[in-house]
């Protein structure tokens, strides 16, 4: 079964053809990072306009790279929630129109579900600029499992007893972890997106130089706004500046080594907080057979290294598939279809910028 997956929930315009939920036949991602690096963050209206400009060429390239015509495509899948309103609209309106035009069943998927299903996709390799499927035999995560979803907008621990069955057992009370990386990067004068920039800077830093407190949050929940403020106050203190000193100016006073030390110490704290909660979740759900990481922050090298030491049965999406892409949307839809989910009505499909994965 060949599914065309379409993703536009934030600032990546993506389309991909995936066979049977695992085999990637094409994977086209056009990122708006270059545009938003100049602004230091995503501007929703600009994101929507940029999606509109490249949406159809991205879909056409995905079909071409997969050597497919519309006759070869069995279904279309699209992210309809959660995300930026204007961005979601471009992807869903495109998918709805294509489904009607080409008479294909349409499936609407939740973005976090798609990030989780990136873990079932086969490994990619790069050949002359095109991503090709290496078709490597990959072991899939086993159920029941715990999924840690860590992205720019979410930080949640989910319990999955089976495919397409999700229970939220922990969530953030305030900032998402990716948002925290982005905000700390801004304080340190590092470019957007902050996650990869912090990770890079941290390589030359001392992760034990600054000690940041772990939030005292009950159960399996998270809180990251305090960590961001702790970094801000420690930077001000280190520089001998008052707490009223504007955060946007701090970068002008920091040395390269200080930036590296702050990045490394922050990254270590963030990783420790995530893995401590996961350890607690593991104790509460001892029957789980796998731990699955999902979302943009799962690209983080320090997290991967520490998690693999702590949880031998953990799974990470391939690096290229940890950010937003269409392949994971097609994979999620495949497991919806095989779980008995019926297609949605292309004439009335709505978008839900803030809906939970449980609904
Ligand atoms: O999943 P994603 O691409 O988009 C959303 O669904 O939000 O996640 C984007 C987030 C950003 O906050 C970005 O800074 C973070 O993922 N990120 C990372 C890394 N790469 C991306 N955070 C930490 N380390 C990384 N290597
Ligand atoms: Zn995402």
Coordinates of C-alpha atoms and ligand atoms in Angstrom, one line a residue:
X1 CA 0.0 0.0 0.0
X2 CA 1.5 3.3 -1.1
X3 CA 0.6 6.4 0.9
X4 CA 1.4 10.0 0.1
X5 CA 2.1 11.8 3.3
X6 CA 1.8 15.6 3.5
X7 CA 3.1 17.7 6.4
X8 CA 2.9 21.5 6.9
X9 CA 2.1 22.0 10.6
X10 CA 5.0 24.4 11.3
X11 CA 7.8 25.6 9.1
X12 CA 8.6 22.6 6.9
X13 CA 6.7 21.9 3.7
X14 CA 7.0 18.2 3.2
X15 CA 5.7 15.3 1.2
X16 CA 6.7 11.7 0.9
X17 CA 5.6 8.4 -0.6
X18 CA 5.8 5.4 1.8
X19 CA 5.1 1.8 1.1
X20 CA 3.4 -0.3 3.8
X21 CA 4.3 2.1 6.6
X22 CA 8.0 1.4 6.5
X23 CA 9.6 1.8 3.0
X24 CA 10.4 5.3 2.1
X25 CA 10.1 5.8 -1.7
X26 CA 10.6 9.5 -1.6
X27 CA 11.1 12.2 1.1
X28 CA 11.0 15.8 0.1
X29 CA 11.3 18.5 2.8
X30 CA 11.6 22.2 2.1
X31 CA 12.6 24.0 5.3
X32 CA 11.9 27.7 6.1
X33 CA 14.7 27.8 8.6
X34 CA 16.7 30.2 6.5
X35 CA 13.8 32.7 6.5
X36 CA 13.2 32.4 10.2
X37 CA 16.8 32.5 11.3
X38 CA 16.7 36.2 10.3
X39 CA 13.7 36.8 12.6
X40 CA 14.9 34.5 15.5
X41 CA 11.7 32.5 15.3
X42 CA 8.7 31.4 13.2
X43 CA 6.3 34.1 12.1
X44 CA 3.0 32.2 11.4
X45 CA 1.8 34.4 8.5
X46 CA 5.1 34.1 6.7
X47 CA 5.2 30.3 7.3
X48 CA 1.7 29.9 5.7
X49 CA 2.6 32.0 2.7
X50 CA 5.9 30.0 2.2
X51 CA 4.0 26.7 2.4
X52 CA 1.6 28.0 -0.3
X53 CA 4.5 28.8 -2.7
X54 CA 6.2 25.4 -2.5
X55 CA 3.4 23.0 -1.6
X56 CA 2.5 21.7 -5.1
X57 CA 6.2 21.5 -6.4
X58 CA 7.0 19.5 -3.2
X59 CA 4.1 17.0 -3.8
X60 CA 5.1 16.7 -7.5
X61 CA 8.7 16.0 -6.6
X62 CA 7.7 13.4 -4.0
X63 CA 5.7 11.5 -6.7
X64 CA 8.5 11.9 -9.2
X65 CA 11.3 10.8 -6.8
X66 CA 9.1 7.7 -5.9
X67 CA 8.6 6.9 -9.6
X68 CA 4.9 7.1 -9.0
X69 CA 1.9 8.5 -10.9
X70 CA -1.4 9.2 -9.2
X71 CA -2.5 5.7 -10.3
X72 CA 0.1 4.1 -8.0
X73 CA -1.0 6.1 -4.9
X74 CA -3.5 4.2 -2.7
X75 CA -4.2 6.9 -0.1
X76 CA -3.3 10.4 1.0
X77 CA -2.5 11.3 4.6
X78 CA -2.1 14.8 6.0
X79 CA -1.4 16.5 9.3
X80 CA -4.5 18.2 10.5
X81 CA -3.5 18.8 14.1
X82 CA -1.9 20.3 16.2
X83 CA 0.2 23.2 14.8
X84 CA 0.0 26.7 13.3
X85 CA -3.4 27.5 12.0
X86 CA -2.4 29.0 8.6
X87 CA 0.3 26.3 8.1
X88 CA -2.1 23.4 8.8
X89 CA -4.6 25.0 6.5
X90 CA -2.3 24.9 3.5
X91 CA -1.5 21.2 3.9
X92 CA -5.0 20.1 4.6
X93 CA -6.6 22.1 1.8
X94 CA -4.0 20.7 -0.6
X95 CA -4.6 17.1 0.5
X96 CA -8.4 17.6 0.5
X97 CA -8.3 18.9 -3.1
X98 CA -5.9 16.2 -4.3
X99 CA -8.1 13.5 -2.6
X100 CA -11.2 14.8 -4.4
X101 CA -9.4 15.3 -7.7
X102 CA -7.8 11.9 -7.9
X103 CA -10.5 10.0 -6.0
X104 CA -8.2 8.8 -3.2
X105 CA -9.2 8.0 0.5
X106 CA -8.0 10.7 2.8
X107 CA -6.6 10.2 6.3
X108 CA -6.0 13.0 8.8
X109 CA -3.2 12.4 11.3
X110 CA -2.1 14.0 14.6
X111 CA 1.4 15.4 14.4
X112 CA 2.7 13.8 17.6
X113 CA 1.4 10.4 16.4
X114 CA 3.4 10.9 13.2
X115 CA 6.6 11.8 15.2
X116 CA 6.2 8.5 17.1
X117 CA 5.7 6.5 13.9
X118 CA 9.0 7.9 12.5
X119 CA 10.5 5.0 14.6
X120 CA 8.9 2.4 12.3
X121 CA 10.4 3.8 9.1
X122 CA 13.3 2.1 7.5
X123 CA 16.8 3.7 7.3
X124 CA 17.5 6.3 4.6
X125 CA 20.7 6.8 2.7
X126 CA 21.8 9.7 0.5
X127 CA 22.6 9.1 -3.1
X128 CA 23.3 12.0 -5.4
X129 CA 21.2 14.3 -3.4
X130 CA 18.2 12.0 -3.4
X131 CA 17.2 10.1 -0.3
X132 CA 16.8 6.4 -1.1
X133 CA 15.6 3.6 1.0
X134 CA 18.3 1.2 2.0
X135 CA 15.7 -1.3 2.9
X136 CA 17.7 -2.4 5.8
X137 CA 16.0 -4.9 8.1
X138 CA 15.2 -2.8 11.1
X139 CA 13.8 -4.1 14.4
X140 CA 10.6 -2.4 15.4
X141 CA 9.7 -1.2 18.9
X142 CA 7.7 -3.7 20.9
X143 CA 4.4 -3.1 22.7
X144 CA 3.5 -2.1 25.3
X145 CA 5.9 0.9 25.0
X146 CA 6.6 4.3 26.4
X147 CA 7.0 7.2 24.0
X148 CA 8.7 10.5 25.0
X149 CA 7.5 13.2 22.6
X150 CA 9.9 16.1 22.7
X151 CA 9.4 18.9 20.1
X152 CA 9.1 22.6 19.7
X153 CA 5.5 22.6 21.0
X154 CA 5.2 19.5 23.2
X155 CA 6.8 17.5 25.9
X156 CA 4.8 14.4 26.8
X157 CA 5.3 10.8 28.0
X158 CA 2.8 8.5 26.4
X159 CA 1.9 4.9 27.2
X160 CA 1.1 2.8 24.1
X161 CA -0.4 -0.7 24.8
X162 CA -0.7 -1.3 21.0
X163 CA -0.6 0.4 17.6
X164 CA -2.7 3.6 17.4
X165 CA -3.6 3.5 21.1
X166 CA -2.2 6.4 23.2
X167 CA -2.5 7.5 26.8
X168 CA -0.8 10.7 28.1
X169 CA 0.9 9.9 31.4
X170 CA 3.0 13.0 31.7
X171 CA 3.0 16.5 30.1
X172 CA 4.7 19.9 30.6
X173 CA 3.0 22.5 32.7
X174 CA 4.5 25.4 30.8
X175 CA 7.2 25.5 28.1
X176 CA 8.0 22.6 25.8
X177 CA 11.6 21.3 25.9
X178 CA 12.3 22.4 22.3
X179 CA 10.9 25.9 23.1
X180 CA 13.3 25.9 26.1
X181 CA 16.3 25.1 23.9
X182 CA 15.2 27.9 21.5
X183 CA 14.8 30.5 24.3
X184 CA 18.1 29.6 26.0
X185 CA 19.8 29.8 22.6
X186 CA 18.4 33.3 22.2
X187 CA 19.8 34.4 25.7
X188 CA 23.2 33.0 24.6
X189 CA 23.1 34.8 21.2
X190 CA 22.9 31.5 19.3
X191 CA 20.9 31.3 16.0
X192 CA 17.4 29.8 15.5
X193 CA 16.6 27.0 15.7
X194 CA 18.2 26.8 19.1
X195 CA 18.4 23.1 19.6
X196 CA 21.1 22.3 17.0
X197 CA 22.9 25.5 17.8
X198 CA 23.1 24.7 21.6
X199 CA 24.2 21.2 20.8
X200 CA 27.0 22.5 18.6
X201 CA 28.2 25.1 21.0
X202 CA 28.1 22.5 23.9
X203 CA 30.7 20.4 22.2
X204 CA 33.4 22.8 23.4
X205 CA 31.9 23.4 26.8
X206 CA 32.2 22.1 30.3
X207 CA 28.8 20.5 31.2
X208 CA 29.6 20.7 34.9
X209 CA 30.5 24.4 35.0
X210 CA 27.1 25.6 36.0
X211 CA 24.6 23.8 38.1
X212 CA 20.9 24.4 37.3
X213 CA 18.1 23.2 39.6
X214 CA 15.7 20.4 38.5
X215 CA 12.0 21.5 38.7
X216 CA 10.0 20.0 41.5
X217 CA 7.0 18.7 39.5
X218 CA 4.8 15.9 40.7
X219 CA 4.2 12.6 39.0
X220 CA 5.5 12.3 35.4
X221 CA 4.9 15.9 34.5
X222 CA 7.5 18.4 33.4
X223 CA 8.2 22.2 33.7
X224 CA 10.9 24.0 31.7
X225 CA 10.1 27.7 32.2
X226 CA 12.1 27.7 35.5
X227 CA 15.2 26.2 33.8
X228 CA 15.1 28.9 31.2
X229 CA 15.0 31.6 33.9
X230 CA 17.7 29.9 35.9
X231 CA 20.0 30.1 32.9
X232 CA 19.1 33.8 32.4
X233 CA 19.8 34.6 36.1
X234 CA 23.1 32.7 36.1
X235 CA 24.3 34.4 32.9
X236 CA 23.5 37.8 34.5
X237 CA 25.2 36.9 37.7
X238 CA 28.3 35.5 35.9
X239 CA 28.6 38.8 34.0
X240 CA 28.1 40.9 37.1
X241 CA 25.0 42.5 35.6
X242 CA 21.7 43.2 37.5
X243 CA 18.6 41.0 36.9
X244 CA 17.0 44.0 35.2
X245 CA 19.6 43.9 32.4
X246 CA 17.8 43.0 29.2
X247 CA 18.3 39.4 28.0
X248 CA 18.8 40.4 24.4
X249 CA 22.0 42.3 25.3
X250 CA 23.7 39.6 27.3
X251 CA 25.2 38.0 24.2
X252 CA 27.3 41.1 23.7
X253 CA 29.1 40.4 27.0
X254 CA 29.6 36.7 26.8
X255 CA 32.8 35.1 25.6
X256 CA 32.8 32.1 23.3
X257 CA 33.9 29.8 26.1
X258 CA 31.2 31.1 28.4
X259 CA 28.6 30.4 25.7
X260 CA 29.9 26.9 25.3
X261 CA 29.9 26.2 29.0
X262 CA 26.4 27.6 29.4
X263 CA 25.2 25.5 26.4
X264 CA 26.8 22.3 27.7
X265 CA 25.5 22.8 31.3
X266 CA 22.0 23.6 30.1
X267 CA 21.9 20.7 27.7
X268 CA 23.1 18.3 30.4
X269 CA 20.4 19.5 32.8
X270 CA 17.7 19.2 30.2
X271 CA 18.8 15.7 29.3
X272 CA 18.9 14.6 32.9
X273 CA 15.4 16.0 33.6
X274 CA 13.9 14.1 30.6
X275 CA 15.6 10.8 31.4
X276 CA 14.8 11.0 35.2
X277 CA 11.1 11.3 34.4
X278 CA 11.4 8.5 31.9
X279 CA 13.1 6.3 34.5
X280 CA 10.2 7.1 36.9
X281 CA 7.7 6.2 34.1
X282 CA 9.5 2.9 33.5
X283 CA 9.2 2.1 37.2
X284 CA 5.4 2.8 37.1
X285 CA 4.9 0.8 33.9
X286 CA 7.4 -2.1 34.3
X287 CA 5.6 -4.1 31.7
X288 CA 6.8 -1.8 28.9
X289 CA 9.1 -3.5 26.4
X290 CA 10.5 -0.5 24.5
X291 CA 11.1 3.2 24.9
X292 CA 10.6 5.3 21.9
X293 CA 11.9 8.9 21.4
X294 CA 10.1 11.2 19.0
X295 CA 10.1 14.9 17.9
X296 CA 12.7 17.4 16.8
X297 CA 14.6 17.3 20.2
X298 CA 15.2 13.6 19.7
X299 CA 17.9 14.6 17.2
X300 CA 20.0 15.7 20.2
X301 CA 23.3 13.8 20.4
X302 CA 23.8 14.1 24.2
X303 CA 20.3 12.8 24.8
X304 CA 20.9 9.9 22.4
X305 CA 24.1 8.9 24.1
X306 CA 22.8 9.2 27.6
X307 CA 19.5 7.4 26.8
X308 CA 21.2 4.5 25.0
X309 CA 23.3 3.9 28.2
X310 CA 20.3 4.0 30.5
X311 CA 17.7 2.2 28.4
X312 CA 19.1 -0.6 26.2
X313 CA 15.6 -1.1 24.7
X314 CA 15.3 2.5 23.5
X315 CA 14.6 3.6 19.9
X316 CA 15.3 6.9 18.1
X317 CA 14.1 7.9 14.7
X318 CA 16.8 8.2 12.1
X319 CA 18.4 11.7 12.5
X320 CA 16.9 12.9 9.2
X321 CA 13.4 11.8 10.3
X322 CA 13.4 13.3 13.8
X323 CA 12.3 16.7 12.4
X324 CA 9.1 17.3 10.5
X325 CA 8.6 15.2 7.4
X326 CA 5.9 13.6 5.2
X327 CA 7.2 10.0 5.6
X328 CA 6.2 9.9 9.3
X329 CA 2.7 11.1 8.4
X330 CA 2.3 8.3 5.8
X331 CA 3.6 5.8 8.4
X332 CA 1.2 7.0 11.1
X333 CA -1.7 6.8 8.6
X334 CA -0.7 3.2 7.6
X335 CA -1.0 2.1 11.2
X336 CA -4.3 3.9 11.5
X337 CA -5.6 2.0 8.4
X338 CA -4.4 -1.3 9.7
X339 CA -6.0 -0.6 13.1
X340 CA -9.4 -0.1 11.3
X341 CA -9.6 3.7 11.2
X342 CA -11.9 4.8 8.3
X343 CA -10.9 7.6 5.9
X344 CA -12.1 11.1 6.5
X345 CA -14.5 13.2 4.4
X346 CA -12.3 15.4 2.1
X347 CA -15.2 17.9 1.7
X348 CA -15.4 18.7 5.4
X349 CA -12.0 17.8 7.1
X350 CA -11.2 20.5 9.7
X351 CA -7.9 21.6 11.3
X352 CA -7.3 21.6 15.1
X353 CA -4.3 23.8 16.1
X354 CA -4.3 22.6 19.7
X355 CA -6.1 19.2 20.0
X356 CA -4.6 16.4 22.2
X357 CA -3.4 13.1 20.8
X358 CA -6.0 11.3 23.0
X359 CA -9.0 12.8 21.2
Ligands
LIG1 O1 9.5 18.3 15.9 P1 10.0 19.6 15.4 O2 10.8 19.6 14.2 O3 8.8 20.6 15.2 C1 7.7 20.6 16.1 O4 6.8 19.7 16.0 O5 7.8 21.5 17.0 O6 10.8 20.2 16.7 C2 11.5 21.4 16.6 C3 12.3 21.6 17.9 C4 12.9 23.0 17.9 O7 12.6 23.6 19.2 C5 14.4 22.7 17.8 O8 15.2 23.6 18.5 C6 14.5 21.3 18.4 O9 13.3 20.7 17.9 N1 15.7 20.6 18.0 C7 16.7 20.2 18.8 C8 17.7 19.6 18.0 N2 17.3 19.7 16.7 C9 16.1 20.3 16.7 N3 16.8 20.3 20.2 C10 17.9 19.8 20.8 N4 18.9 19.3 20.1 C11 18.9 19.2 18.7 N5 19.9 18.6 18.1
LIG2 ZN1 7.2 18.2 14.8

